[in-house]
Short mmCIF file of C-alpha atoms and ligand atoms in Angstrom, two decimals:
data_model
loop_
_atom_site.label_atom_id
_atom_site.label_comp_id
_atom_site.label_asym_id
_atom_site.label_seq_id
_atom_site.Cartn_x
_atom_site.Cartn_y
_atom_site.Cartn_z
CA MET A 1 0.00 0.00 0.00
CA ALA A 2 1.12 3.55 -0.71
CA PRO A 3 1.60 5.57 2.43
CA GLU A 4 -1.63 7.50 2.75
CA LEU A 5 -1.30 11.19 2.05
CA ALA A 6 -2.78 13.29 4.83
CA HIS A 7 -5.46 15.83 3.93
CA GLU A 8 -3.12 18.70 4.86
CA GLU A 9 -0.35 17.28 2.69
CA ILE A 10 -2.73 17.03 -0.26
CA LEU A 11 -3.84 20.62 0.28
CA ALA A 12 -0.22 21.78 0.40
CA TRP A 13 0.49 20.10 -2.95
CA LEU A 14 -2.69 21.54 -4.46
CA ARG A 15 -1.60 25.05 -3.46
CA CYS A 16 2.05 24.51 -4.48
CA ASP A 17 3.43 26.83 -7.14
CA ASP A 18 7.15 26.22 -6.60
CA PRO A 19 8.70 24.70 -9.76
CA GLN A 20 11.35 22.75 -7.84
CA LEU A 21 8.87 21.23 -5.42
CA LEU A 22 6.57 20.38 -8.31
CA GLU A 23 9.43 18.54 -10.05
CA ARG A 24 9.51 16.40 -6.91
CA LEU A 25 5.76 15.71 -7.19
CA TRP A 26 6.07 14.72 -10.86
CA GLU A 27 8.91 12.33 -9.90
CA LEU A 28 6.92 10.78 -7.07
CA ALA A 29 3.89 10.24 -9.32
CA ASP A 30 5.97 8.90 -12.22
CA ARG A 31 7.80 6.47 -9.94
CA GLU A 32 4.52 5.26 -8.45
CA ARG A 33 3.05 4.83 -11.93
CA THR A 34 6.04 2.75 -13.11
CA HIS A 35 5.99 0.65 -9.98
CA ARG A 36 2.22 -0.01 -9.88
CA VAL A 37 1.04 -0.16 -13.49
CA GLY A 38 4.24 -0.31 -15.52
CA ASP A 39 5.46 1.61 -18.56
CA CYS A 40 2.85 0.48 -21.10
CA VAL A 41 0.34 3.09 -22.20
CA HIS A 42 -3.06 1.56 -22.89
CA LEU A 43 -4.77 2.98 -25.97
CA ARG A 44 -8.56 3.37 -26.00
CA GLY A 45 -10.15 4.34 -29.29
CA LEU A 46 -12.67 7.11 -28.59
CA VAL A 47 -15.81 7.36 -30.74
CA GLU A 48 -18.10 10.30 -30.07
CA ILE A 49 -21.29 8.63 -31.27
CA SER A 50 -23.78 11.49 -30.78
CA ASN A 51 -23.68 15.16 -29.85
CA HIS A 52 -27.41 15.36 -29.17
CA CYS A 53 -27.92 16.27 -25.52
CA GLU A 54 -31.01 17.02 -23.50
CA ARG A 55 -29.06 18.57 -20.62
CA SER A 56 -28.10 22.16 -19.96
CA CYS A 57 -24.80 21.71 -18.10
CA THR A 58 -23.42 25.23 -17.85
CA TYR A 59 -19.81 24.13 -18.50
CA CYS A 60 -20.36 22.17 -21.69
CA GLY A 61 -20.34 23.36 -25.31
CA ILE A 62 -22.83 20.72 -26.58
CA SER A 63 -25.56 21.49 -24.04
CA THR A 64 -29.01 22.64 -25.14
CA ALA A 65 -27.80 26.23 -24.62
CA ASN A 66 -25.78 25.93 -27.83
CA ALA A 67 -28.69 26.24 -30.27
CA ALA A 68 -26.36 27.09 -33.17
CA LEU A 69 -24.53 23.74 -33.09
CA GLY A 70 -25.28 21.20 -35.85
CA ARG A 71 -26.29 17.87 -34.30
CA TYR A 72 -25.43 14.32 -35.43
CA ARG A 73 -25.94 10.73 -34.33
CA MET A 74 -23.71 8.05 -35.90
CA SER A 75 -25.28 4.99 -37.51
CA ARG A 76 -24.59 1.45 -36.36
CA ASP A 77 -22.54 0.80 -39.50
CA GLU A 78 -20.43 3.91 -39.00
CA ILE A 79 -19.68 2.88 -35.41
CA MET A 80 -18.85 -0.69 -36.46
CA ALA A 81 -16.36 0.71 -39.01
CA CYS A 82 -14.67 2.65 -36.17
CA ALA A 83 -14.48 -0.54 -34.10
CA ARG A 84 -12.76 -2.35 -36.96
CA GLN A 85 -10.37 0.59 -37.28
CA ALA A 86 -9.55 0.27 -33.56
CA VAL A 87 -8.60 -3.37 -34.13
CA LEU A 88 -6.40 -2.44 -37.12
CA PHE A 89 -4.62 0.17 -35.00
CA GLY A 90 -4.00 -2.51 -32.34
CA TYR A 91 -6.18 -0.99 -29.61
CA GLY A 92 -7.77 -3.25 -27.02
CA THR A 93 -10.68 -0.99 -26.13
CA ILE A 94 -13.33 1.13 -27.80
CA VAL A 95 -14.99 3.95 -25.86
CA LEU A 96 -18.44 5.07 -26.99
CA GLN A 97 -19.17 8.57 -25.70
CA ALA A 98 -22.11 10.91 -26.28
CA GLY A 99 -24.22 13.71 -24.91
CA GLU A 100 -27.20 12.61 -22.86
CA ASP A 101 -29.20 11.49 -25.86
CA PRO A 102 -32.53 9.64 -25.42
CA GLY A 103 -32.30 8.94 -29.17
CA LEU A 104 -29.65 6.37 -28.24
CA GLU A 105 -32.37 3.88 -27.43
CA THR A 106 -31.77 1.29 -24.75
CA GLN A 107 -32.10 -1.81 -26.95
CA TRP A 108 -30.24 -0.20 -29.86
CA VAL A 109 -27.21 0.42 -27.60
CA ALA A 110 -27.47 -3.14 -26.19
CA ASP A 111 -27.47 -4.59 -29.73
CA LEU A 112 -24.58 -2.36 -30.75
CA VAL A 113 -22.48 -3.49 -27.76
CA GLY A 114 -23.25 -7.15 -28.57
CA ASP A 115 -22.32 -6.62 -32.24
CA ILE A 116 -19.00 -4.94 -31.38
CA LYS A 117 -18.10 -7.68 -28.90
CA GLY A 118 -19.09 -10.39 -31.40
CA ALA A 119 -17.21 -8.87 -34.34
CA THR A 120 -14.06 -7.61 -32.63
CA GLY A 121 -13.71 -8.88 -29.06
CA LEU A 122 -12.69 -5.36 -28.01
CA ALA A 123 -13.32 -4.24 -24.46
CA VAL A 124 -16.28 -1.84 -24.66
CA THR A 125 -16.46 1.26 -22.51
CA LEU A 126 -19.67 3.31 -22.43
CA SER A 127 -19.85 7.00 -21.50
CA LEU A 128 -23.42 7.99 -22.25
CA GLY A 129 -24.25 10.09 -19.21
CA GLU A 130 -26.87 9.39 -16.55
CA ARG A 131 -28.89 6.35 -17.58
CA SER A 132 -31.19 4.21 -15.44
CA PRO A 133 -29.93 1.22 -13.43
CA ASP A 134 -32.10 -1.04 -15.64
CA GLU A 135 -30.47 0.25 -18.82
CA LEU A 136 -27.02 -0.02 -17.30
CA ALA A 137 -27.77 -3.62 -16.25
CA LEU A 138 -28.97 -4.54 -19.76
CA TRP A 139 -25.85 -3.06 -21.38
CA ARG A 140 -23.64 -4.88 -18.90
CA ALA A 141 -25.45 -8.14 -19.73
CA SER A 142 -24.92 -7.37 -23.44
CA GLY A 143 -21.17 -7.32 -22.86
CA ALA A 144 -20.22 -3.75 -21.94
CA ASP A 145 -17.11 -3.92 -19.76
CA ARG A 146 -16.69 -0.41 -18.42
CA TYR A 147 -18.68 2.75 -17.73
CA LEU A 148 -17.33 6.28 -17.43
CA LEU A 149 -19.28 8.93 -15.55
CA ARG A 150 -17.36 11.82 -14.05
CA PHE A 151 -18.86 13.23 -10.87
CA GLU A 152 -17.20 16.50 -12.04
CA THR A 153 -16.96 17.87 -8.48
CA SER A 154 -17.80 16.38 -5.08
CA ASP A 155 -19.12 19.79 -3.97
CA ARG A 156 -22.84 19.05 -4.21
CA GLU A 157 -23.91 22.69 -4.26
CA LEU A 158 -21.46 23.54 -7.05
CA PHE A 159 -22.50 20.43 -9.00
CA ARG A 160 -26.18 21.36 -8.73
CA ARG A 161 -25.39 24.83 -10.09
CA ILE A 162 -23.37 23.67 -13.11
CA HIS A 163 -25.47 20.58 -13.84
CA PRO A 164 -29.15 21.47 -13.45
CA PRO A 165 -31.63 18.56 -13.80
CA PRO A 166 -33.99 18.52 -16.79
CA LYS A 167 -37.34 20.23 -16.06
CA ASP A 168 -39.39 17.09 -15.50
CA ARG A 169 -36.77 15.10 -13.56
CA ASN A 170 -35.16 15.07 -10.14
CA ALA A 171 -31.45 15.67 -9.84
CA CYS A 172 -29.45 12.48 -10.29
CA ASP A 173 -26.95 11.61 -7.58
CA ARG A 174 -23.97 10.71 -9.76
CA ILE A 175 -22.01 9.41 -6.79
CA ALA A 176 -24.82 6.97 -5.91
CA LEU A 177 -25.08 6.00 -9.59
CA LEU A 178 -21.35 5.23 -9.65
CA ARG A 179 -21.86 2.81 -6.76
CA THR A 180 -24.64 1.13 -8.76
CA ILE A 181 -22.38 0.92 -11.82
CA LYS A 182 -19.69 -0.72 -9.70
CA ALA A 183 -22.20 -3.16 -8.18
CA LEU A 184 -23.30 -4.17 -11.69
CA GLY A 185 -19.76 -5.41 -12.30
CA TYR A 186 -18.55 -2.65 -14.60
CA GLU A 187 -14.99 -1.43 -14.35
CA THR A 188 -15.91 2.01 -13.14
CA GLY A 189 -14.46 5.33 -14.20
CA SER A 190 -15.09 8.79 -12.92
CA GLY A 191 -13.25 12.06 -12.62
CA ILE A 192 -13.43 15.80 -12.43
CA MET A 193 -12.81 19.06 -14.22
CA VAL A 194 -10.17 21.27 -12.62
CA GLY A 195 -10.76 25.01 -12.32
CA ILE A 196 -14.54 25.20 -12.50
CA PRO A 197 -15.55 28.73 -11.38
CA GLY A 198 -16.41 28.38 -7.68
CA GLN A 199 -14.23 25.28 -7.14
CA THR A 200 -11.89 25.50 -4.14
CA PHE A 201 -8.71 23.65 -3.14
CA GLU A 202 -10.60 22.05 -0.23
CA SER A 203 -13.16 20.77 -2.67
CA ILE A 204 -10.48 19.12 -4.88
CA ALA A 205 -8.94 17.52 -1.78
CA ARG A 206 -12.37 15.98 -1.11
CA ASP A 207 -12.61 14.84 -4.76
CA LEU A 208 -9.33 12.96 -4.33
CA ALA A 209 -10.60 11.33 -1.14
CA LEU A 210 -13.75 10.29 -3.00
CA PHE A 211 -11.70 8.72 -5.83
CA ARG A 212 -10.19 6.48 -3.20
CA GLU A 213 -13.42 5.81 -1.34
CA LEU A 214 -15.17 4.76 -4.57
CA ASP A 215 -12.18 2.53 -5.38
CA LEU A 216 -12.30 3.74 -8.98
CA ASP A 217 -10.77 1.66 -11.76
CA MET A 218 -10.34 4.69 -14.04
CA ILE A 219 -9.91 8.37 -13.22
CA GLY A 220 -10.17 11.11 -15.85
CA ILE A 221 -8.95 14.59 -14.94
CA GLY A 222 -8.77 17.62 -17.20
CA PRO A 223 -8.78 21.40 -16.92
CA TRP A 224 -12.13 23.13 -17.40
CA ILE A 225 -11.93 24.99 -20.74
CA ALA A 226 -14.34 27.87 -21.25
CA HIS A 227 -16.67 27.46 -24.23
CA PRO A 228 -17.96 30.86 -25.43
CA ALA A 229 -21.47 29.43 -25.99
CA SER A 230 -21.69 28.08 -22.42
CA PRO A 231 -23.31 30.05 -19.57
CA LEU A 232 -20.39 29.28 -17.21
CA CYS A 233 -17.97 31.03 -19.57
CA ARG A 234 -20.00 34.25 -19.43
CA GLU A 235 -20.27 33.96 -15.65
CA GLY A 236 -16.48 33.68 -15.24
CA ALA A 237 -14.53 33.06 -12.05
CA PRO A 238 -15.33 34.82 -8.80
CA ASP A 239 -13.04 37.87 -8.60
CA ALA A 240 -9.89 37.71 -6.50
CA ASP A 241 -10.96 34.64 -4.58
CA ALA A 242 -7.78 33.14 -3.12
CA ASP A 243 -9.42 29.73 -2.86
CA GLN A 244 -10.45 29.55 -6.52
CA VAL A 245 -8.61 26.71 -8.24
CA PRO A 246 -7.04 27.94 -11.51
CA ALA A 247 -8.04 26.13 -14.72
CA THR A 248 -4.42 25.68 -15.82
CA GLU A 249 -2.37 22.83 -17.20
CA GLN A 250 -0.12 22.86 -14.11
CA MET A 251 -3.12 22.61 -11.78
CA ALA A 252 -4.62 19.72 -13.75
CA CYS A 253 -1.23 17.93 -13.68
CA ILE A 254 -1.00 18.37 -9.91
CA VAL A 255 -4.38 16.65 -9.57
CA VAL A 256 -3.33 13.84 -11.98
CA ALA A 257 -0.15 13.27 -9.96
CA LEU A 258 -2.05 13.23 -6.65
CA ALA A 259 -4.67 10.86 -8.12
CA ARG A 260 -1.83 8.45 -8.96
CA LEU A 261 -0.52 8.67 -5.38
CA VAL A 262 -3.97 8.29 -3.83
CA CYS A 263 -5.20 5.51 -6.19
CA PRO A 264 -1.92 3.90 -7.30
CA GLU A 265 -3.43 1.06 -9.34
CA ALA A 266 -6.02 3.05 -11.28
CA ASN A 267 -5.95 3.57 -15.04
CA ILE A 268 -5.49 7.31 -15.51
CA PRO A 269 -5.69 8.90 -18.97
CA SER A 270 -3.67 11.84 -20.17
CA THR A 271 -6.83 13.64 -21.27
CA THR A 272 -7.67 15.50 -24.48
CA ALA A 273 -8.36 18.61 -22.39
CA LEU A 274 -4.73 18.52 -21.20
CA ALA A 275 -3.55 18.11 -24.82
CA THR A 276 -5.79 21.06 -25.76
CA ILE A 277 -4.63 23.51 -23.11
CA ASN A 278 -0.96 22.78 -23.97
CA SER A 279 -0.92 21.53 -27.55
CA LEU A 280 2.84 20.93 -27.59
CA HIS A 281 3.43 19.09 -24.33
CA GLY A 282 0.11 18.50 -22.56
CA ARG A 283 -0.24 14.84 -23.48
CA ALA A 284 3.40 14.03 -22.63
CA HIS A 285 3.16 15.94 -19.36
CA GLY A 286 0.14 13.86 -18.34
CA LEU A 287 2.00 10.65 -19.16
CA THR A 288 5.09 11.62 -17.15
CA ARG A 289 3.14 12.94 -14.16
CA GLY A 290 1.01 9.90 -13.33
CA ALA A 291 -1.08 8.93 -16.37
CA ASN A 292 -0.86 5.55 -18.15
CA VAL A 293 -3.65 5.72 -20.74
CA CYS A 294 -4.31 7.67 -23.98
CA MET A 295 -7.59 7.90 -25.85
CA PRO A 296 -6.88 8.52 -29.55
CA ASN A 297 -9.94 9.87 -31.30
CA LEU A 298 -11.51 7.58 -33.92
CA THR A 299 -14.57 9.75 -34.60
CA PRO A 300 -14.94 10.47 -38.36
CA PRO A 301 -13.76 14.04 -39.14
CA GLN A 302 -17.20 15.27 -40.30
CA TYR A 303 -18.58 14.52 -36.80
CA ARG A 304 -15.70 15.19 -34.45
CA CYS A 305 -15.67 18.92 -35.21
CA LEU A 306 -19.28 18.97 -33.93
CA TYR A 307 -18.47 17.21 -30.63
CA GLU A 308 -17.33 20.55 -29.36
CA ILE A 309 -17.57 20.23 -25.57
CA TYR A 310 -14.93 22.97 -25.48
CA PRO A 311 -13.33 25.06 -28.27
CA ASN A 312 -10.21 24.11 -30.27
CA LYS A 313 -10.31 20.55 -28.96
CA ALA A 314 -7.01 18.81 -29.75
CA GLY A 315 -7.31 16.83 -32.98
CA SER A 316 -10.74 18.24 -33.85
CA SER A 317 -9.78 18.61 -37.52
CA SER A 318 -7.64 15.44 -37.74
CA THR A 319 -8.44 12.06 -39.25
CA PRO A 320 -8.34 8.88 -37.10
CA GLU A 321 -5.06 7.98 -38.83
CA GLN A 322 -3.52 11.34 -37.84
CA SER A 323 -4.75 11.02 -34.24
CA HIS A 324 -3.28 7.53 -34.08
CA ARG A 325 0.11 8.65 -35.41
CA SER A 326 0.21 11.64 -33.12
CA VAL A 327 -0.30 9.47 -30.03
CA LEU A 328 2.29 6.94 -31.23
CA ALA A 329 4.79 9.79 -31.80
CA THR A 330 4.29 10.95 -28.20
CA LEU A 331 4.86 7.41 -26.90
CA ALA A 332 7.97 6.98 -29.06
CA ALA A 333 9.42 10.27 -27.80
CA LEU A 334 8.88 9.12 -24.21
CA GLY A 335 10.15 5.59 -24.86
CA ARG A 336 6.87 4.15 -23.60
CA PRO A 337 5.39 1.06 -25.33
CA ALA A 338 1.72 0.82 -26.33
CA GLY A 339 -0.16 -1.67 -24.14
CA GLN A 340 -1.51 -4.88 -25.65
CA GLY A 341 -4.96 -6.35 -24.92
CA PRO A 342 -7.81 -4.71 -23.04
CA GLY A 343 -5.63 -3.12 -20.33
CA SER A 344 -8.05 -3.71 -17.48
CA ARG A 345 -7.14 -2.46 -14.05
CA SER A 346 -6.53 -5.97 -12.78
CA ALA A 347 -4.71 -7.30 -15.86
N1 SAH B 1 -22.67 13.15 -21.49
C1 SAH B 1 -21.58 12.38 -20.90
C2 SAH B 1 -20.23 12.69 -21.57
C3 SAH B 1 -19.83 14.13 -21.41
S1 SAH B 1 -18.32 14.63 -22.20
C4 SAH B 1 -21.52 12.66 -19.42
O1 SAH B 1 -22.09 13.66 -18.98
O2 SAH B 1 -20.92 11.86 -18.70
C5 SAH B 1 -17.11 13.96 -21.11
C6 SAH B 1 -16.50 14.91 -20.10
O3 SAH B 1 -16.01 16.08 -20.72
C7 SAH B 1 -17.44 15.46 -19.06
O4 SAH B 1 -17.70 14.52 -18.06
C8 SAH B 1 -16.71 16.69 -18.54
O5 SAH B 1 -15.90 16.38 -17.41
C9 SAH B 1 -15.80 17.06 -19.72
N2 SAH B 1 -16.13 18.40 -20.21
C10 SAH B 1 -17.33 18.86 -20.65
N3 SAH B 1 -17.26 20.17 -20.95
C11 SAH B 1 -15.98 20.55 -20.68
C12 SAH B 1 -15.27 21.79 -20.76
N4 SAH B 1 -15.88 22.91 -21.18
N5 SAH B 1 -13.97 21.80 -20.40
C13 SAH B 1 -13.34 20.68 -19.99
N6 SAH B 1 -13.96 19.49 -19.88
C14 SAH B 1 -15.26 19.42 -20.22
#
């Protein structure tokens, strides 16, 4: 077991801005990563299957607030072609992500998961937002291996503000839903955005404690990136609040490194948001500061530019081939091999 970091120690790292001390944190996280999960970087092919969304999350660029955005939903055949591409690229996992789209009907998704498993044997990860325990159970029975649902922030009041429930529904308790997902036998992923206006250092320290409490298999962490069409962007950060967490690359890397120390065995991606906020080094920084997973984008170019959860998303005008090569180039530069097989937490 890793020696447990005390709450005060975590807070001190979160507030740290000293480059020399931070070098020490990166080393600690990188050493822990090597020791616990090895040097291989697992590649998950990401397919953004629909940008329809019935939610009005104030942080997100594809929410209902963005009336100007063209909407798409990929067909079964288009998604199957992406799955075959993932196999050709040597990935062990396909991740199907979308807005909260009721048009992705329960049985249609179940059939799709079954077809992908039957045709490719890939591990299938779903990230389709808040869906009912019955739907989640059916998809699990159809062969889905993993589910990703970030709780975004453990500060319930802040979460309620940035993630209002639809008019005719009660607020969903994402943390309770994550426990259900785990109980259904999914490998369970969650995570947060770093630097949400109103988010404090104390609140991130509690997020890290919750990662551990939930015993997460996967933890995704990225900086919040303002989308001009999102209400939260117009609202901005509270002025001169010393406790406001900055939405910077360095801050997101500190949280990635601490997540590695707090949950040493978890699969932790170097996220697209990190690669967006620092287009030259973001992905490599994630991988040398605790992360062990990359998610190259396999979404066809005509759709990926519309999955605009934040602006200038890394790779938003690239082809799957270009995204693949770009990730491989990062791994080659770091001397890190691509993982083989599904890359489950326990494998
Ligand atoms: N509808 C799904 C998938 C959402 S997109 C769901 O809600 O789970 C996946 C993740 O992108 C979100 O969980 C959120 O953490 C992140 N995200 C959304 N908007 C963002 C923004 N403006 N900046 C950074 N990350 C963002």
